[in-house]
mmCIF file of N, CA and C in Angstrom:
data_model
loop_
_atom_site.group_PDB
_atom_site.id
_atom_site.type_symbol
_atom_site.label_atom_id
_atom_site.label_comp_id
_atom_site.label_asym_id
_atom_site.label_seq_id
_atom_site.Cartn_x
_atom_site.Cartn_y
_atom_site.Cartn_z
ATOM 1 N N UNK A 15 95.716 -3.198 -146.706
ATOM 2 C CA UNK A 15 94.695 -2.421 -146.014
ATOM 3 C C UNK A 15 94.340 -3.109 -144.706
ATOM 4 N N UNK A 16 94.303 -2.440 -143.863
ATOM 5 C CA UNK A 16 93.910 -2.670 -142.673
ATOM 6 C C UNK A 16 92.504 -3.985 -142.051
ATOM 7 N N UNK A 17 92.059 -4.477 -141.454
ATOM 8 C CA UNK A 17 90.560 -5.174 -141.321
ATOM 9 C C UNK A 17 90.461 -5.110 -139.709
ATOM 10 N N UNK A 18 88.794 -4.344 -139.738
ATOM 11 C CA UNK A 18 88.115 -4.178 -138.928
ATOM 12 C C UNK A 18 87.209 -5.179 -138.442
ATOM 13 N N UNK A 19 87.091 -5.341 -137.298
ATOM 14 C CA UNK A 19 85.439 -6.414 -136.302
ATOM 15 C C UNK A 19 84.865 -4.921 -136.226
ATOM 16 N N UNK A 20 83.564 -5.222 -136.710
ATOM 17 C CA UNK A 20 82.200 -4.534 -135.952
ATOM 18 C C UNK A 20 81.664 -5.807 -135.095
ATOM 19 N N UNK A 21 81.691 -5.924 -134.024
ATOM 20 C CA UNK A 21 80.674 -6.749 -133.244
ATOM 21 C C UNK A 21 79.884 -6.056 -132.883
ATOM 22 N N UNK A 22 78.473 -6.804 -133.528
ATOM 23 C CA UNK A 22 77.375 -6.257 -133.058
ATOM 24 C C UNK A 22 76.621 -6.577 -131.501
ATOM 25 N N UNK A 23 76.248 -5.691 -130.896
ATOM 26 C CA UNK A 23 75.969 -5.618 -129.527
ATOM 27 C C UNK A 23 74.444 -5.795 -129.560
ATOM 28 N N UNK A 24 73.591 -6.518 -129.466
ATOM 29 C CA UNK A 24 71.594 -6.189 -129.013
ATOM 30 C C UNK A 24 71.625 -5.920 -127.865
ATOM 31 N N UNK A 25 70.115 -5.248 -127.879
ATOM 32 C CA UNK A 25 69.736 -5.452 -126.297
ATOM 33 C C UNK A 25 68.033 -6.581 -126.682
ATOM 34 N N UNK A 26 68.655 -7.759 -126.596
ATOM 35 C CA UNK A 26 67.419 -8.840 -126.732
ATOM 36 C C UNK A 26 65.764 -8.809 -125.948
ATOM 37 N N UNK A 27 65.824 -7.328 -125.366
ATOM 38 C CA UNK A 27 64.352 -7.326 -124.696
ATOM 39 C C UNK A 27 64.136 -5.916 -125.662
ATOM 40 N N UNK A 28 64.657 -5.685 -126.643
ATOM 41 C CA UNK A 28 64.267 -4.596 -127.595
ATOM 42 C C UNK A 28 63.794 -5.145 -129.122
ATOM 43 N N UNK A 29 64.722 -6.618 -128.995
ATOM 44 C CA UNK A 29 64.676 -7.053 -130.432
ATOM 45 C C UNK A 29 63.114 -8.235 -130.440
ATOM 46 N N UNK A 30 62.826 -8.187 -131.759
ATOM 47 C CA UNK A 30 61.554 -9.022 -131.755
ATOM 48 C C UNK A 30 61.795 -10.694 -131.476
ATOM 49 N N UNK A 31 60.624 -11.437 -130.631
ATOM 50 C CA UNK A 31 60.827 -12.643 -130.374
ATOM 51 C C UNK A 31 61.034 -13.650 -131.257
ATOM 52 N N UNK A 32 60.438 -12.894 -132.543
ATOM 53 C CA UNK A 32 60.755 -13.874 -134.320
ATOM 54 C C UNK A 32 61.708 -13.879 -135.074
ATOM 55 N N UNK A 33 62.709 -12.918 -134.214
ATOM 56 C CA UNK A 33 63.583 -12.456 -135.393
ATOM 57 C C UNK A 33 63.584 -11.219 -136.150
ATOM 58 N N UNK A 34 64.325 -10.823 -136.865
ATOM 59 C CA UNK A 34 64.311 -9.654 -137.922
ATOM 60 C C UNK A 34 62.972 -10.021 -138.530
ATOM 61 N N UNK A 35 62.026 -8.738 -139.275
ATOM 62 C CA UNK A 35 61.608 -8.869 -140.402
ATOM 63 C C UNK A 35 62.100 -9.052 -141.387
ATOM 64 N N UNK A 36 61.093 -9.322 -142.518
ATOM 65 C CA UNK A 36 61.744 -9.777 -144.219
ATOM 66 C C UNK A 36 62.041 -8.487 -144.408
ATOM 67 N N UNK A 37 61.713 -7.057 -144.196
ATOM 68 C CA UNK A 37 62.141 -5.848 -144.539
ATOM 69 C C UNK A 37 63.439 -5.256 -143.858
ATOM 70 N N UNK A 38 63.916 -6.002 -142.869
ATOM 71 C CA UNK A 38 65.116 -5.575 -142.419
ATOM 72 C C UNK A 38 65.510 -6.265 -142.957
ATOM 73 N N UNK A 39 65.252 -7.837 -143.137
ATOM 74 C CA UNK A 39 66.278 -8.973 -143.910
ATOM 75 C C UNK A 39 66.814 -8.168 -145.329
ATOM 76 N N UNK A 40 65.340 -7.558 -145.991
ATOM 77 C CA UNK A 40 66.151 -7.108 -147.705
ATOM 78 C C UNK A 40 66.901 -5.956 -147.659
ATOM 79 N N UNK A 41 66.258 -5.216 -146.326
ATOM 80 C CA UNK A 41 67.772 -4.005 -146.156
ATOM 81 C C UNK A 41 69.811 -4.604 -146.186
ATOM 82 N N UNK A 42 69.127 -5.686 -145.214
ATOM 83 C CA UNK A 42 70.424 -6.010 -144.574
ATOM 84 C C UNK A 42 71.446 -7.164 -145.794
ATOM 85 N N UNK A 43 70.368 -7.435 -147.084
ATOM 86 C CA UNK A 43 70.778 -8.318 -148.517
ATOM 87 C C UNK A 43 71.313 -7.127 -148.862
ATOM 88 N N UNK A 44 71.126 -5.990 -149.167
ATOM 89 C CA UNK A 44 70.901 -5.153 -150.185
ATOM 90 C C UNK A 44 72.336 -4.632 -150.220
ATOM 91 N N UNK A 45 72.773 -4.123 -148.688
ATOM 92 C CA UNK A 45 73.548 -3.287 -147.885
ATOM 93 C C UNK A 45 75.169 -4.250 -148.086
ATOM 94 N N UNK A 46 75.030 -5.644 -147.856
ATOM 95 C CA UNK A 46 75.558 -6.505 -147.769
ATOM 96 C C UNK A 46 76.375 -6.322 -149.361
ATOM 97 N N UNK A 47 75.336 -6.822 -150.130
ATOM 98 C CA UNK A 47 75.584 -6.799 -151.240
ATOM 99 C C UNK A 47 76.815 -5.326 -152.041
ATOM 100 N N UNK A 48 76.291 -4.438 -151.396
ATOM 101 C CA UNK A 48 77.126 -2.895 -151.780
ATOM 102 C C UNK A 48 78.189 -3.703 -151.062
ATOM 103 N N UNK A 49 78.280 -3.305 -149.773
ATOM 104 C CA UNK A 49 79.500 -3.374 -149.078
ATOM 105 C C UNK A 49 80.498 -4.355 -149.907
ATOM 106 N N UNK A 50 80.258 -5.407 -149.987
ATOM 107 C CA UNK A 50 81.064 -6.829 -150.688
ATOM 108 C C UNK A 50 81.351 -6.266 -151.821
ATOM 109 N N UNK A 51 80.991 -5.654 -152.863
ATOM 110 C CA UNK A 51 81.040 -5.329 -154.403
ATOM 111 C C UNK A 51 81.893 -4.315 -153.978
ATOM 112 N N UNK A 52 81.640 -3.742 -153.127
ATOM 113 C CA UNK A 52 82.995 -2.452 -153.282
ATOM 114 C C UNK A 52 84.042 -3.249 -152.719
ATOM 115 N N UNK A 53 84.471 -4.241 -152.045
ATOM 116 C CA UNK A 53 85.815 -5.455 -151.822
ATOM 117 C C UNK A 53 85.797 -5.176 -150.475
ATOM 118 N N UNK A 54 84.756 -4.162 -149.454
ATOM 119 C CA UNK A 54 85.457 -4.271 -148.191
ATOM 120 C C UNK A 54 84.847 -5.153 -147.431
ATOM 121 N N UNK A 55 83.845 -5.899 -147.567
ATOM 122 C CA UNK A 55 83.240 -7.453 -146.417
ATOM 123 C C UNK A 55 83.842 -8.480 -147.066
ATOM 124 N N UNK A 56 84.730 -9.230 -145.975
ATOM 125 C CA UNK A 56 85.661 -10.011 -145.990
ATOM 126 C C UNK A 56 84.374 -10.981 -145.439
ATOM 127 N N UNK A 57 83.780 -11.021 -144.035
ATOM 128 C CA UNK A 57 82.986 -11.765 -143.548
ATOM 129 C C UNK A 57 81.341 -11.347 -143.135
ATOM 130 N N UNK A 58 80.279 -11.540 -142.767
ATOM 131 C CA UNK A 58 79.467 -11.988 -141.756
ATOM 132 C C UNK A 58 78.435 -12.689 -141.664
ATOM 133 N N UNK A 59 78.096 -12.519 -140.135
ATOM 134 C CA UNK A 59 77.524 -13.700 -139.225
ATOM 135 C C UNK A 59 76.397 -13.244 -138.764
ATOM 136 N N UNK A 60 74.859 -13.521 -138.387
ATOM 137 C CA UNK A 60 74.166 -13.251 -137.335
ATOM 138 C C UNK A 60 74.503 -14.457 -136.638
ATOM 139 N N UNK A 61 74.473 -14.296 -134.966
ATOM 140 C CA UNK A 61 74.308 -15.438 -133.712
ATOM 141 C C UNK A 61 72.926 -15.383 -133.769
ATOM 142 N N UNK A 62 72.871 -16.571 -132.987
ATOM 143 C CA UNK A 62 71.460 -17.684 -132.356
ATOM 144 C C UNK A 62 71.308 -16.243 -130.813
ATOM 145 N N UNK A 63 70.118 -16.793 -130.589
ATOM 146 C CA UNK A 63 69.665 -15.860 -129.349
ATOM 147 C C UNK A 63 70.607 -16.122 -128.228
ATOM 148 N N UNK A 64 71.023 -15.449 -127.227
ATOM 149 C CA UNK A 64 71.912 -15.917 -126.207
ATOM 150 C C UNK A 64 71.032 -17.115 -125.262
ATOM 151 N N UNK A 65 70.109 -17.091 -125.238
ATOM 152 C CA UNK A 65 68.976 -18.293 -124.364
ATOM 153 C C UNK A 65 69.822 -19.856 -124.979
ATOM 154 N N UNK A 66 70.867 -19.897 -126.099
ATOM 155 C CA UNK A 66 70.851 -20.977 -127.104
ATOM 156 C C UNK A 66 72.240 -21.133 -126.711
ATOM 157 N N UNK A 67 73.274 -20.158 -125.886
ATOM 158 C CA UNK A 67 74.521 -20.071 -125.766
ATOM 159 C C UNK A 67 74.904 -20.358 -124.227
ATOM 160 N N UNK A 68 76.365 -20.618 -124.393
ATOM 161 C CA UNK A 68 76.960 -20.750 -122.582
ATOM 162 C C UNK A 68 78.181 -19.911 -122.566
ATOM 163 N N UNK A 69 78.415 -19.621 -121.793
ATOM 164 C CA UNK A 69 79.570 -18.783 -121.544
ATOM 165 C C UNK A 69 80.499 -19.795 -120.313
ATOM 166 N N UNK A 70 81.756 -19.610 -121.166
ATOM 167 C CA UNK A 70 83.153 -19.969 -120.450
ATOM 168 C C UNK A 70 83.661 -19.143 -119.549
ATOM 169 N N UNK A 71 84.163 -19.286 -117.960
ATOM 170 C CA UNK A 71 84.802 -18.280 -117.509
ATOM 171 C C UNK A 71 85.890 -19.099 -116.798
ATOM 172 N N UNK A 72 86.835 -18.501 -117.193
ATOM 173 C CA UNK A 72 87.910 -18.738 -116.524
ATOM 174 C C UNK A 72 88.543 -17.534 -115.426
ATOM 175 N N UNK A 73 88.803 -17.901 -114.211
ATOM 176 C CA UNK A 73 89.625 -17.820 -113.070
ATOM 177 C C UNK A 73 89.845 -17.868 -111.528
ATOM 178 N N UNK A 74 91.069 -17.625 -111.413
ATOM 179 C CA UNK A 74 91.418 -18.296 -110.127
ATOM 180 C C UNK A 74 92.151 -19.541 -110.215
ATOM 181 N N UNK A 75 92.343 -19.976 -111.515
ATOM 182 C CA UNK A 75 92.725 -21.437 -111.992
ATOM 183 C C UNK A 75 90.992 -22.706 -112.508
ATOM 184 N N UNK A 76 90.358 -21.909 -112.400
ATOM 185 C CA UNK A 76 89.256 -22.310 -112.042
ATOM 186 C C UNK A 76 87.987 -21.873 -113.180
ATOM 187 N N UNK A 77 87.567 -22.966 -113.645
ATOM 188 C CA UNK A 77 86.184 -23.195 -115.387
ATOM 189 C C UNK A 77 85.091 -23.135 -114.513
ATOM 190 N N UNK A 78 84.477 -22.280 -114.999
ATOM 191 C CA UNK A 78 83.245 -22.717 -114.809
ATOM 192 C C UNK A 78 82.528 -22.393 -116.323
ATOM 193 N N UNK A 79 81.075 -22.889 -116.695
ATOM 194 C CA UNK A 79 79.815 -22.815 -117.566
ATOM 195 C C UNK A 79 79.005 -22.439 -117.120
ATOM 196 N N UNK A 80 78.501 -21.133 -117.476
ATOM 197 C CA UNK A 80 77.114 -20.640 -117.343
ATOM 198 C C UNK A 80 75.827 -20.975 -118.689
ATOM 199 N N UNK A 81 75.145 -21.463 -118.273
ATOM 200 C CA UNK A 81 74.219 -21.781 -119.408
ATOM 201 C C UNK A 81 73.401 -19.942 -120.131
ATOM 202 N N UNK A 82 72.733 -19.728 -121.301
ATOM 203 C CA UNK A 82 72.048 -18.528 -121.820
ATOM 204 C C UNK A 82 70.987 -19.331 -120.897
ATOM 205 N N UNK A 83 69.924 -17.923 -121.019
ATOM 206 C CA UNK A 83 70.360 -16.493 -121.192
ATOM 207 C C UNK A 83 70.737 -15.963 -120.426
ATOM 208 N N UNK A 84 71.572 -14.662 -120.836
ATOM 209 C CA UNK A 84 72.767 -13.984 -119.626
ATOM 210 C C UNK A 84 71.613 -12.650 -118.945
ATOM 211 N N UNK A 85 70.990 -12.897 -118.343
ATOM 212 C CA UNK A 85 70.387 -11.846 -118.131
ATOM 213 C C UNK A 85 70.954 -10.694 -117.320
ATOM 214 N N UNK A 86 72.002 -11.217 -117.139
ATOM 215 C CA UNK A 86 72.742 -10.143 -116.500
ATOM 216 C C UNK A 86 73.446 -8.657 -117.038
ATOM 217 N N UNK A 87 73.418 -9.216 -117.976
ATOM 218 C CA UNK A 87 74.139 -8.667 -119.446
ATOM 219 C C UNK A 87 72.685 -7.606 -119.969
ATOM 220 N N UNK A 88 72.839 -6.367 -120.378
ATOM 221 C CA UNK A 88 71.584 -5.809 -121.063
ATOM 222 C C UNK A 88 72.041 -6.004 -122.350
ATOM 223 N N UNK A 89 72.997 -5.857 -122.736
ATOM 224 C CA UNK A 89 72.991 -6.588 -123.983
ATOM 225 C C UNK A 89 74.331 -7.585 -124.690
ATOM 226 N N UNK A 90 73.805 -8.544 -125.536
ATOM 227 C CA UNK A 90 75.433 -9.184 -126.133
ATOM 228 C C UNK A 90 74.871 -9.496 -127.684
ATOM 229 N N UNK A 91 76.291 -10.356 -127.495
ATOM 230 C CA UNK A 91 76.120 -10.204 -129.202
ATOM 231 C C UNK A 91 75.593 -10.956 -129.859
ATOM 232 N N UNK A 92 75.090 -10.268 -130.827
ATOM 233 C CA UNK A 92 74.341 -10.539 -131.493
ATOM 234 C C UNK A 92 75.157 -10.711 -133.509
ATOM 235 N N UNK A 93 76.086 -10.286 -133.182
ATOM 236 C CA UNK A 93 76.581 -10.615 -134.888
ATOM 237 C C UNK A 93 78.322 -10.063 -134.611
ATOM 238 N N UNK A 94 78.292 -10.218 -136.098
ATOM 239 C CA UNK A 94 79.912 -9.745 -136.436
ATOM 240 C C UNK A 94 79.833 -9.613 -137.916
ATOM 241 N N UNK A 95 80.716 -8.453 -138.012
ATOM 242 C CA UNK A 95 81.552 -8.233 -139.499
ATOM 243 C C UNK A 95 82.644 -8.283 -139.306
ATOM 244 N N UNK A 96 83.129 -8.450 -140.697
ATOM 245 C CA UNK A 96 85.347 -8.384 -141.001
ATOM 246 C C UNK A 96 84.878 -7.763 -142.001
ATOM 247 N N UNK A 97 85.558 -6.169 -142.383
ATOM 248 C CA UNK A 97 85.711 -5.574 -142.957
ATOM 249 C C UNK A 97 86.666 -4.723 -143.565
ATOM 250 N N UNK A 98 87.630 -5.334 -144.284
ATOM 251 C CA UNK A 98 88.987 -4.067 -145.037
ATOM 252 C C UNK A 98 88.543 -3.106 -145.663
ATOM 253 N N UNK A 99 88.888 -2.314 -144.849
ATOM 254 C CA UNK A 99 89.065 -0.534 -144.830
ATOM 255 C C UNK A 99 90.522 0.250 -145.151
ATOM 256 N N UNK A 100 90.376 1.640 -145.726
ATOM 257 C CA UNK A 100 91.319 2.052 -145.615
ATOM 258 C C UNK A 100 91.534 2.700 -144.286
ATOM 259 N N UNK A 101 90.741 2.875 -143.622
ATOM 260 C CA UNK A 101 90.718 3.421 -142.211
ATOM 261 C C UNK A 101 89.686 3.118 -140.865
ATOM 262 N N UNK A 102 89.753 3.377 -140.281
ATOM 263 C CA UNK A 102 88.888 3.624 -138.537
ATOM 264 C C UNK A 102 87.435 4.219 -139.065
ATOM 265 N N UNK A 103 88.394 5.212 -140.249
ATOM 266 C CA UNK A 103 86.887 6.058 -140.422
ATOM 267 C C UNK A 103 85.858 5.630 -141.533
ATOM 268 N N UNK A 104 86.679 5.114 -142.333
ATOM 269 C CA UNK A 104 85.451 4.319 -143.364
ATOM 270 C C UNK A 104 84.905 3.098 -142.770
ATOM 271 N N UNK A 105 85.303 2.176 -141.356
ATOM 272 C CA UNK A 105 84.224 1.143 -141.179
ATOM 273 C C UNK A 105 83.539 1.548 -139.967
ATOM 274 N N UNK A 106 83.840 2.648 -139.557
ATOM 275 C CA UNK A 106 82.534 3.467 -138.961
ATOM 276 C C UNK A 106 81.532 3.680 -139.912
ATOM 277 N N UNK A 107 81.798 4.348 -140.671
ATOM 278 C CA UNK A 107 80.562 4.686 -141.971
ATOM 279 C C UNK A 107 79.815 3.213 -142.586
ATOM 280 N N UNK A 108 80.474 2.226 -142.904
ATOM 281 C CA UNK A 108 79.471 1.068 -143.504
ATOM 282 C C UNK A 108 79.258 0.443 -141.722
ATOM 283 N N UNK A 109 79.823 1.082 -140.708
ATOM 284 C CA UNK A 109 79.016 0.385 -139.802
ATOM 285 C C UNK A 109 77.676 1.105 -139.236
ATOM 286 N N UNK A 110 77.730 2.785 -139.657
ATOM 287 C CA UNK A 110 76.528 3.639 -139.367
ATOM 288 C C UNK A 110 75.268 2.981 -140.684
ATOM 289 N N UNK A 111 75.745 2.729 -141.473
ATOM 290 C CA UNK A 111 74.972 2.586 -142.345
ATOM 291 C C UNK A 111 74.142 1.241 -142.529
ATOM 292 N N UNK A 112 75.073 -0.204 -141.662
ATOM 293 C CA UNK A 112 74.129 -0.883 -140.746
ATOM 294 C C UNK A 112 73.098 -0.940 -139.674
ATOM 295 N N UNK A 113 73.478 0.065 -139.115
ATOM 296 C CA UNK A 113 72.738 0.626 -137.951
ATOM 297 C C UNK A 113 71.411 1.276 -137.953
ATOM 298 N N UNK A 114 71.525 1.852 -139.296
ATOM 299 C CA UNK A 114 70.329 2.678 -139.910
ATOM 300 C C UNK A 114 69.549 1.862 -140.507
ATOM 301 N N UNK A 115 70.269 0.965 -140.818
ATOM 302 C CA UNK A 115 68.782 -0.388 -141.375
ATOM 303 C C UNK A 115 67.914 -0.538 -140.576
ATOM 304 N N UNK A 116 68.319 -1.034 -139.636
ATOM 305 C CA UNK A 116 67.423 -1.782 -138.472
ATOM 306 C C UNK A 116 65.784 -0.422 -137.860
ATOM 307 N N UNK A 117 65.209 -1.149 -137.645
ATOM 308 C CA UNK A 117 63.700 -0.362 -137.408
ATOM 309 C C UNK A 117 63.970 0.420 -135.867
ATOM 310 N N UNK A 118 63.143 1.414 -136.384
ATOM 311 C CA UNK A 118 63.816 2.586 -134.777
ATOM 312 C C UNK A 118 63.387 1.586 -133.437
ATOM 313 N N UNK A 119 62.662 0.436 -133.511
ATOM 314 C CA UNK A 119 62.465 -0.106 -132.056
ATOM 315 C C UNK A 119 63.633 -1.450 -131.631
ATOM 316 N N UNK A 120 64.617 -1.433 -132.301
ATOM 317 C CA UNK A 120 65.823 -1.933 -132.010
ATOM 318 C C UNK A 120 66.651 -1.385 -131.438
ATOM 319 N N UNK A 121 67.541 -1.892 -130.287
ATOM 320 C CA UNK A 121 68.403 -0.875 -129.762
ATOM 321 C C UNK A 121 69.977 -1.520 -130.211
ATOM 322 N N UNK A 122 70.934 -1.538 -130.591
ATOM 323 C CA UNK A 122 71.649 -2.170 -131.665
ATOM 324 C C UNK A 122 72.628 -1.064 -131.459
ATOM 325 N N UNK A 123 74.356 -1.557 -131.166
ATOM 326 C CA UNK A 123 75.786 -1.279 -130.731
ATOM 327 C C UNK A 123 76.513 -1.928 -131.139
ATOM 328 N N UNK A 124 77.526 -0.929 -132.318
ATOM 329 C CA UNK A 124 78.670 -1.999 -132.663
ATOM 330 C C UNK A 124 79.929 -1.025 -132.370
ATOM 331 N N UNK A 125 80.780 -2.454 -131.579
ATOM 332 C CA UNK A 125 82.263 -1.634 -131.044
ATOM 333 C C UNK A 125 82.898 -1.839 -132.263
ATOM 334 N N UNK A 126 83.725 -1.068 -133.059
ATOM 335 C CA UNK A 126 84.422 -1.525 -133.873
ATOM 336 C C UNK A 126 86.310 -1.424 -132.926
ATOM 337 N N UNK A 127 86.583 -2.103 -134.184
ATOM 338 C CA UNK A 127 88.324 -2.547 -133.496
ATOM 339 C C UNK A 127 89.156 -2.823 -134.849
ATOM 340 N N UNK A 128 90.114 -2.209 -135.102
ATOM 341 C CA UNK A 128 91.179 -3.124 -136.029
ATOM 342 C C UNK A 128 91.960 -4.126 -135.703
ATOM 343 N N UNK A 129 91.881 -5.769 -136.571
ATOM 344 C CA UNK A 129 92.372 -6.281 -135.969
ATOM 345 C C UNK A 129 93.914 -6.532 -136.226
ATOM 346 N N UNK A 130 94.596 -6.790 -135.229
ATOM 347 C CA UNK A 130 95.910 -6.480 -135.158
ATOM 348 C C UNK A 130 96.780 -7.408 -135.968
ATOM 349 N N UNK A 131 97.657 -7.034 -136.850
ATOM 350 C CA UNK A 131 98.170 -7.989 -137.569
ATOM 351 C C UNK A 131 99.447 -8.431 -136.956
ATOM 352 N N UNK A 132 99.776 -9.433 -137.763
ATOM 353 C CA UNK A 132 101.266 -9.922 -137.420
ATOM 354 C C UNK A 132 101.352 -10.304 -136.388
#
């Protein structure tokens, strides 16, 4: 079977300065928990705030380091799943069904992708 990235996308001037609540936290146990028991979460992760991160850029032959936060950016990431699916279209669905956890004053984007084998 195939395995999907959902990377999750924030927009960090939508999300709260504390973090998730404990009521999104037991959504996001609960949800977790299904997903894994049915065999398709292979992985995930929440990230640290981007204020906590640096970004690598390479070119021209040429590194540079940008220190967080990217304010340039309206939003980055904020998490990741690995998820085996039988399709595109079932980790859309456990990825809508992440999405719906979160409290309507979150603004929250996940690109999904299969990742390429071999």
């Amino acid at each position: 079977m195939p395995r999907y990235l959902s990377l999750v996308q924030i927009d960090e001037a939508t999300a709260p300065a504390d973090g998730p609540s404990p009521e999104l936290m037991q959504r996001m146990g609960e949800l977790i928990e299904e997903i894994t028991k049915a065999g398709v979460m292979l992985q995930t992760e929440g990230l640290t705030p981007s204020a906590q991160g640096k970004r690598v850029h390479y070119a021209g032959g040429e590194l540079s380091v940008t220190d967080g936060p990217f304010t340039e950016a309206k939003e980055v990431v904020g998490g990741y799943a690995i998820m085996q699916c039988k399709d595109m279209a079932e980790a859309v669905e456990w990825t809508k069904r992440f999405l719906k956890a979160h409290e309507d004053f979150w603004t929250v984007t996940c690109e999904v992708r299969q990742i390429a084998e071999g």
